[in-house]
Coordinates of C-alpha atoms and ligand atoms in Angstrom, one line a residue:
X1 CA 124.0 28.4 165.3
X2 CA 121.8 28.2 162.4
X3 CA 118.8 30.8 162.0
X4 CA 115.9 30.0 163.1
X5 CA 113.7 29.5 159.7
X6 CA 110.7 32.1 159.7
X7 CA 107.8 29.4 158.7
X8 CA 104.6 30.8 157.2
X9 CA 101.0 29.2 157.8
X10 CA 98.9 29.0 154.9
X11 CA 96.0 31.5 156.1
X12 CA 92.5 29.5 156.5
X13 CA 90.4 31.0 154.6
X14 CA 87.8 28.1 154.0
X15 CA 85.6 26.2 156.5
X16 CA 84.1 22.9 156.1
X17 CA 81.5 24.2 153.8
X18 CA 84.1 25.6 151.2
X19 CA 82.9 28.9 152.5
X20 CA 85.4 31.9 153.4
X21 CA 85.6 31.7 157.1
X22 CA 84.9 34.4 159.6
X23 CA 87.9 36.7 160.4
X24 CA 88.0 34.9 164.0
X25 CA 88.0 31.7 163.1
X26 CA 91.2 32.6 161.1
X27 CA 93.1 34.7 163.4
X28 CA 92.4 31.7 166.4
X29 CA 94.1 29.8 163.6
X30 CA 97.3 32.5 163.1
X31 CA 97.8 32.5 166.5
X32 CA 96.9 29.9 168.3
X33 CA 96.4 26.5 165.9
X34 CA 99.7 24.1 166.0
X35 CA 101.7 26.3 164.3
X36 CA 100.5 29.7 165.2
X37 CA 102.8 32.3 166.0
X38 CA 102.6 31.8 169.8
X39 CA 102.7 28.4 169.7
X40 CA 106.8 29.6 168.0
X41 CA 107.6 33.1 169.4
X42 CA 108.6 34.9 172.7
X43 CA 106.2 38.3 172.9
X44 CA 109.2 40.4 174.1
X45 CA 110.7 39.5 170.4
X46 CA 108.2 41.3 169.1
X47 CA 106.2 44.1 171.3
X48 CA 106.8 45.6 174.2
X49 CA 105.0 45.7 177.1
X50 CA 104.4 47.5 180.4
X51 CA 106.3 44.4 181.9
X52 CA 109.1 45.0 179.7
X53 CA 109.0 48.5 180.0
X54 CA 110.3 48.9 183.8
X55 CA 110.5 46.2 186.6
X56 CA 108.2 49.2 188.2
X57 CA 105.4 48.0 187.0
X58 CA 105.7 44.4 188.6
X59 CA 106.4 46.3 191.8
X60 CA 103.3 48.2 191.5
X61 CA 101.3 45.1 191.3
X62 CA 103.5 43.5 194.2
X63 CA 101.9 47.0 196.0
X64 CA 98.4 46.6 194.7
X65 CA 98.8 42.8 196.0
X66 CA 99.6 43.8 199.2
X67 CA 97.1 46.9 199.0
X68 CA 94.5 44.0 198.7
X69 CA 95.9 41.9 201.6
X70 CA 97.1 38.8 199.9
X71 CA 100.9 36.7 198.8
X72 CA 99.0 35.2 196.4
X73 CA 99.3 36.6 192.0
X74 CA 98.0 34.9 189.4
X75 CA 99.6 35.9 186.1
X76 CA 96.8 35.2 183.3
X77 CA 98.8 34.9 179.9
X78 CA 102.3 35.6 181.2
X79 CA 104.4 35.0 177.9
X80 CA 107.7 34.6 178.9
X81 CA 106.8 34.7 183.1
X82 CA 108.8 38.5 183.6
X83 CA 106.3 39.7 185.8
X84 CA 106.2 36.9 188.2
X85 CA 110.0 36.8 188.0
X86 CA 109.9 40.2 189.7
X87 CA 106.9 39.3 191.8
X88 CA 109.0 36.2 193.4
X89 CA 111.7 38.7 194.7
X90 CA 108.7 40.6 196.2
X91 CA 108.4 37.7 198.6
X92 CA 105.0 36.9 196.7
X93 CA 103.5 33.5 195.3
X94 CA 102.8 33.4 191.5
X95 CA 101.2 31.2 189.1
X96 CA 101.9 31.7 185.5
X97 CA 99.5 30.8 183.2
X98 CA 100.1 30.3 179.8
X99 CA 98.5 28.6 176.6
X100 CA 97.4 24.8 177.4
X101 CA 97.9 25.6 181.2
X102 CA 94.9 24.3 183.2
X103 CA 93.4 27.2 184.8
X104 CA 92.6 26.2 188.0
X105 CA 88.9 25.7 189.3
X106 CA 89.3 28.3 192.2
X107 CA 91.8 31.0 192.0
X108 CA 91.9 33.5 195.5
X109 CA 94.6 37.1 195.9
X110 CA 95.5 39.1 192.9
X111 CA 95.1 38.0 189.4
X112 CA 96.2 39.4 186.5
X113 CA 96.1 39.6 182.8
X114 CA 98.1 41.8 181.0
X115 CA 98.1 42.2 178.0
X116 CA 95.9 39.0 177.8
X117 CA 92.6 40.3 176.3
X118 CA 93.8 41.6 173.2
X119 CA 95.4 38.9 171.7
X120 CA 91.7 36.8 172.1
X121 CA 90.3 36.8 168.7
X122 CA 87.0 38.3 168.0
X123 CA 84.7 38.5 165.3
X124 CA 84.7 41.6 163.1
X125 CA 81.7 43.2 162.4
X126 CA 81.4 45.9 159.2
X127 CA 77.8 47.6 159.0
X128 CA 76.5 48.0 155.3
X129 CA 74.9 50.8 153.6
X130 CA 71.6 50.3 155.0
X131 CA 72.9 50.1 158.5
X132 CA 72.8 46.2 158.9
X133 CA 76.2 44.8 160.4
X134 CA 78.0 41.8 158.8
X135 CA 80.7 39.7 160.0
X136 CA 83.5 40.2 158.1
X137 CA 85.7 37.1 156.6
X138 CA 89.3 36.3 156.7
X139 CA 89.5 38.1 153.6
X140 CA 88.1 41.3 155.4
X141 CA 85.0 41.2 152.9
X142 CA 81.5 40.9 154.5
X143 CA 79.8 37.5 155.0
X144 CA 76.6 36.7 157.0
X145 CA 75.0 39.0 158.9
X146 CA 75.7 39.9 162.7
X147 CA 72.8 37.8 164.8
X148 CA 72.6 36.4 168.6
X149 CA 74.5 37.2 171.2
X150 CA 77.1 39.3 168.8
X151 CA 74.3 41.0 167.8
X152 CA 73.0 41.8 170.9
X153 CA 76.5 43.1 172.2
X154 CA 77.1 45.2 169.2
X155 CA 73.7 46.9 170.0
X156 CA 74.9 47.5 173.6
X157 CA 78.4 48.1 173.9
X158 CA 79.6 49.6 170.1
X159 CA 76.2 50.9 167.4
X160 CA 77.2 51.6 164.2
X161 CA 77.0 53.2 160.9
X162 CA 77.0 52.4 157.6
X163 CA 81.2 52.0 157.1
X164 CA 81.7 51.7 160.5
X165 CA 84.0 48.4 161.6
X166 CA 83.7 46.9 165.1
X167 CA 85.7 44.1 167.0
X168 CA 83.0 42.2 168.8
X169 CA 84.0 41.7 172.7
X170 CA 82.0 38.6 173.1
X171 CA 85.0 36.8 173.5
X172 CA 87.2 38.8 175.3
X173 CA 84.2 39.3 178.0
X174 CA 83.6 35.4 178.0
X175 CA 87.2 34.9 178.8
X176 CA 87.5 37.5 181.4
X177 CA 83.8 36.2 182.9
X178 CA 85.4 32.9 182.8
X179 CA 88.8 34.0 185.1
X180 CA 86.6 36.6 187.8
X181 CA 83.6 33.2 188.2
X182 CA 86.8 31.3 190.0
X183 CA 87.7 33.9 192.5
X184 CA 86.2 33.6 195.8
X185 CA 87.8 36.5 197.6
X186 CA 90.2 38.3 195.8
X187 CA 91.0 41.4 192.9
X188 CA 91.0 40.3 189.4
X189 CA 93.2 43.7 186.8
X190 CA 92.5 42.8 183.6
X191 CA 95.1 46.2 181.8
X192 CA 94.9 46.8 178.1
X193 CA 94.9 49.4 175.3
X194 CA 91.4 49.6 175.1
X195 CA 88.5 52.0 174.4
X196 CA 85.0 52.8 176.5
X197 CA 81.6 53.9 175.4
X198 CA 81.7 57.5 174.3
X199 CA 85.1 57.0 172.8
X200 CA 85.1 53.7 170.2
X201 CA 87.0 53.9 167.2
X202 CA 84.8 54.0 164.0
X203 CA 87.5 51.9 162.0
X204 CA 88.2 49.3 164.7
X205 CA 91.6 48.6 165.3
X206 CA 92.9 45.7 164.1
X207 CA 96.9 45.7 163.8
X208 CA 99.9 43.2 164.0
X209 CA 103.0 43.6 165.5
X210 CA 106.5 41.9 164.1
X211 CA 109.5 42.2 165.5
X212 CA 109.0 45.5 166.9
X213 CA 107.1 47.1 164.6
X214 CA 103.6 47.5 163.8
X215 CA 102.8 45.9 161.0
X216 CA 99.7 44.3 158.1
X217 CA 98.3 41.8 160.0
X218 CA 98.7 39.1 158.0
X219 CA 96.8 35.4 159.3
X220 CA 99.8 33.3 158.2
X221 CA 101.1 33.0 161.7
X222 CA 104.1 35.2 160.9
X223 CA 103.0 38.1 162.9
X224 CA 101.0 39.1 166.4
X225 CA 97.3 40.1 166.0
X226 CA 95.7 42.3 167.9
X227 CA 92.6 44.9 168.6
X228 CA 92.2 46.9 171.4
X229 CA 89.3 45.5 174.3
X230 CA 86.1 47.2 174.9
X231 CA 86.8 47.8 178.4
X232 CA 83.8 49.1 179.9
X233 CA 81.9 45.6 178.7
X234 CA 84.0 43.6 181.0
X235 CA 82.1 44.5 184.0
X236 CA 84.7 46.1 186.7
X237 CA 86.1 49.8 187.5
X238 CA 87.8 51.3 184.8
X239 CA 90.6 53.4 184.9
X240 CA 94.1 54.4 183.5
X241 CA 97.4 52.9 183.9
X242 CA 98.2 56.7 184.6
X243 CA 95.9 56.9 187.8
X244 CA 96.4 53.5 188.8
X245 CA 100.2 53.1 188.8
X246 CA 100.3 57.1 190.4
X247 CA 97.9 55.4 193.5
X248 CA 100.4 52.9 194.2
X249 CA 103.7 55.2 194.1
X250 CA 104.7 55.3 190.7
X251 CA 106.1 58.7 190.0
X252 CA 108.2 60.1 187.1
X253 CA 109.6 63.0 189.3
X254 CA 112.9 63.8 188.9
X255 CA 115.7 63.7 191.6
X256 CA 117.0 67.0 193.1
X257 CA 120.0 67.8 191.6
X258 CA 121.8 68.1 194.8
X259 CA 122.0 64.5 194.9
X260 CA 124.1 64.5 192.0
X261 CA 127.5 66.0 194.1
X262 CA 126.6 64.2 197.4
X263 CA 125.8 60.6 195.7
X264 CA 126.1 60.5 191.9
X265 CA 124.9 56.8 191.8
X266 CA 121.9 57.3 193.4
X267 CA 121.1 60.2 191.4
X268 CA 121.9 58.2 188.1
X269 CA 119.8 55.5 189.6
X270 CA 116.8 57.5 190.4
X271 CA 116.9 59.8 186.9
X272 CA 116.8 56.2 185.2
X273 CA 113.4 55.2 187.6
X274 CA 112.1 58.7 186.6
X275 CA 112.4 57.6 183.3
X276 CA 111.1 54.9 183.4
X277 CA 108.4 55.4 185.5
X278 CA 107.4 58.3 182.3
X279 CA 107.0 55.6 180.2
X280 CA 104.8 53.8 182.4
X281 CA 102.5 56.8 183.1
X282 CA 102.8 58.4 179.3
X283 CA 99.1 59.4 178.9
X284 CA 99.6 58.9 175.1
X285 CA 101.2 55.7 175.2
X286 CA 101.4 53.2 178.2
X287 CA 99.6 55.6 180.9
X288 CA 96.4 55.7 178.6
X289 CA 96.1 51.5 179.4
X290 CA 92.7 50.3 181.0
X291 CA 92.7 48.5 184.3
X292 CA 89.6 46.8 184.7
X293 CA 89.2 46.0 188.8
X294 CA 86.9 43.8 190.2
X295 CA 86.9 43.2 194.0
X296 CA 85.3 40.2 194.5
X297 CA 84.0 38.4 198.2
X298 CA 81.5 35.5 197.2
X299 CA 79.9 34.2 200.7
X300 CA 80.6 30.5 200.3
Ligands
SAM1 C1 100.6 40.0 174.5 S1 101.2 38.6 175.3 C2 101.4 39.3 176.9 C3 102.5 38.6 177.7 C4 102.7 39.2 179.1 N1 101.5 39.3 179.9 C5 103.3 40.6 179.0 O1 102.7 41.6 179.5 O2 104.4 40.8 178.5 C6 99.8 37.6 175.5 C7 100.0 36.2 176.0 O3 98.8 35.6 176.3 C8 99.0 34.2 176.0 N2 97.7 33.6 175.9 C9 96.8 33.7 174.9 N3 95.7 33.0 175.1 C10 95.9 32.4 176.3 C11 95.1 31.5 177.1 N4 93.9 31.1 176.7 N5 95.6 31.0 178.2 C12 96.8 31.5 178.7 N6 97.6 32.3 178.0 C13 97.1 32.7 176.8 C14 99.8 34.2 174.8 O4 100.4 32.9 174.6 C15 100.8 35.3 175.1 O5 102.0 34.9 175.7

């Protein structure tokens, strides 16, 4: 079988105006325009997530589903549909929704997004020497200065200093408002790598991801982009992967030992869960995740 040909974009750099664009503008582009790198790839091809991890984690949400007393999952950017593959055999209903899927007008049980919010392109913000913060272009120098709503949120959620770089959420907690406005009665989990208040990263952290590895991220479409979510600006609870997979039975203990003479498959069986389950609940990796949860029972 031939190989597949790795196409390149040519990054956008210039808007209408001749002018550089903002780095959003070209990362929507990278990702998302007609031949932006999800528009080609599968994510497992080139990062792995909790859902690729362990089926455990799809059988902690099945748990969390029924927890909140409902059949009913809405996977919000499911890439390649794993977790609601696992979800089916759980006896539970599940709509995948991926790019250019209508979302529907009314959405009711459990829905989730992982892994969703960071890939929604933001502006960048970098704040000069006399403390004023600028958007910065595709070209990572500083354009126009920050104003309106961006503004607004930068002074809430993520103040700077001069040097300082910030990913504005505006987007991320437009597109998260957008999903929890449709439920009536139901939990929406929004789970990312993500940072809160007392705890932002002065740099930012923009990063790609190709074929495994973490990687320049270069706006030609030949790589993932990606900055971790301000979590606490999504409105919701916020709390670790760690505490939230250990609530609904996730454990990395191991088995006895015993259980290795009296049933040696089990015991292999459970030592690879254990692992597994580790992975999941690694407070320096997985385990440090945000899930946002929001409960939500509108009166009609
Ligand atoms: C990082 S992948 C995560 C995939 C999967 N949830 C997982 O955990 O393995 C992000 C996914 O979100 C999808 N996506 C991005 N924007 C979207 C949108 N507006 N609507 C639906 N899916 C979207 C992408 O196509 C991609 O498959």
């Amino acid at each position: 079988m031939a190989r597949r040909q790795q196409r390149r974009l040519e990054p956008v750099r210039l808007g209408r105006s001749g002018q550089l664009t903002t780095y959003r503008t070209a990362w929507q582009q990278a990702l998302y325009g007609p031949d932006g790198f999800y528009r080609r790839e599968r994510p497992a091809a080139h990062f792995r997530t909790s859902v690729h991890a362990s089926e455990l984690f799809a059988r902690a949400i099945a748990q969390l589903a029924r927890q909140v007393g409902t059949d009913q999952v809405t996977d919000i950017g499911a890439g390649s549909g794993e977790l609601g593959r696992v979800l089916r055999t759980e006896g539970l209903q599940v709509l995948d929704i991926e790019l250019d899927d209508h979302l529907p007008d009314r959405l009711n049980g459990l829905v989730v997004a992982n892994e969703w919010l960071d890939n929604i392109p933001c502006e960048l913000a970098e704040w000069d020497e006399d403390g004023v913060p600028h958007y910065l272009t595709a070209d990572l120098t500083p354009g126009d200065v920050v104003e309106g709503n961006d503004l607004e949120w930068l002074r809430k959620w993520w103040p700077g200093e001069p040097g300082d770089r910030a990913e504005i959420g505006v987007t991320r907690d437009e597109a998260w408002a957008a999903v929890v406005a449709r439920i009536d009665h139901g939990t929406a989990v929004a789970i990312d790598y993500g940072h809160i208040a007392d705890d932002r990263p002065p740099y930012g952290t923009l990063t790609g991801f190709r074929a495994g590895r973490e990687c320049e991220p270069v706006l030609d479409g030949s790589c993932d982009i990606t900055a971790h979510v301000a979590l606490d600006s999504l409105g919701g609870e916020v709390h670790t992967q760690r505490e939230m997979l250990t609530q609904l039975g996730v454990s990395a203990q191991r088995p006895p030992l015993a259980l290795a003479s009296t049933n040696s498959a089990a015991y292999l069986a459970a030592l690879s869960a254990a692992g597994e389950a580790a992975e999941l609940l690694d407070p320096s990796g997985l385990g440090s995740f945000g899930w946002v949860v929001s409960h939500l029972a509108q009166d009609a």
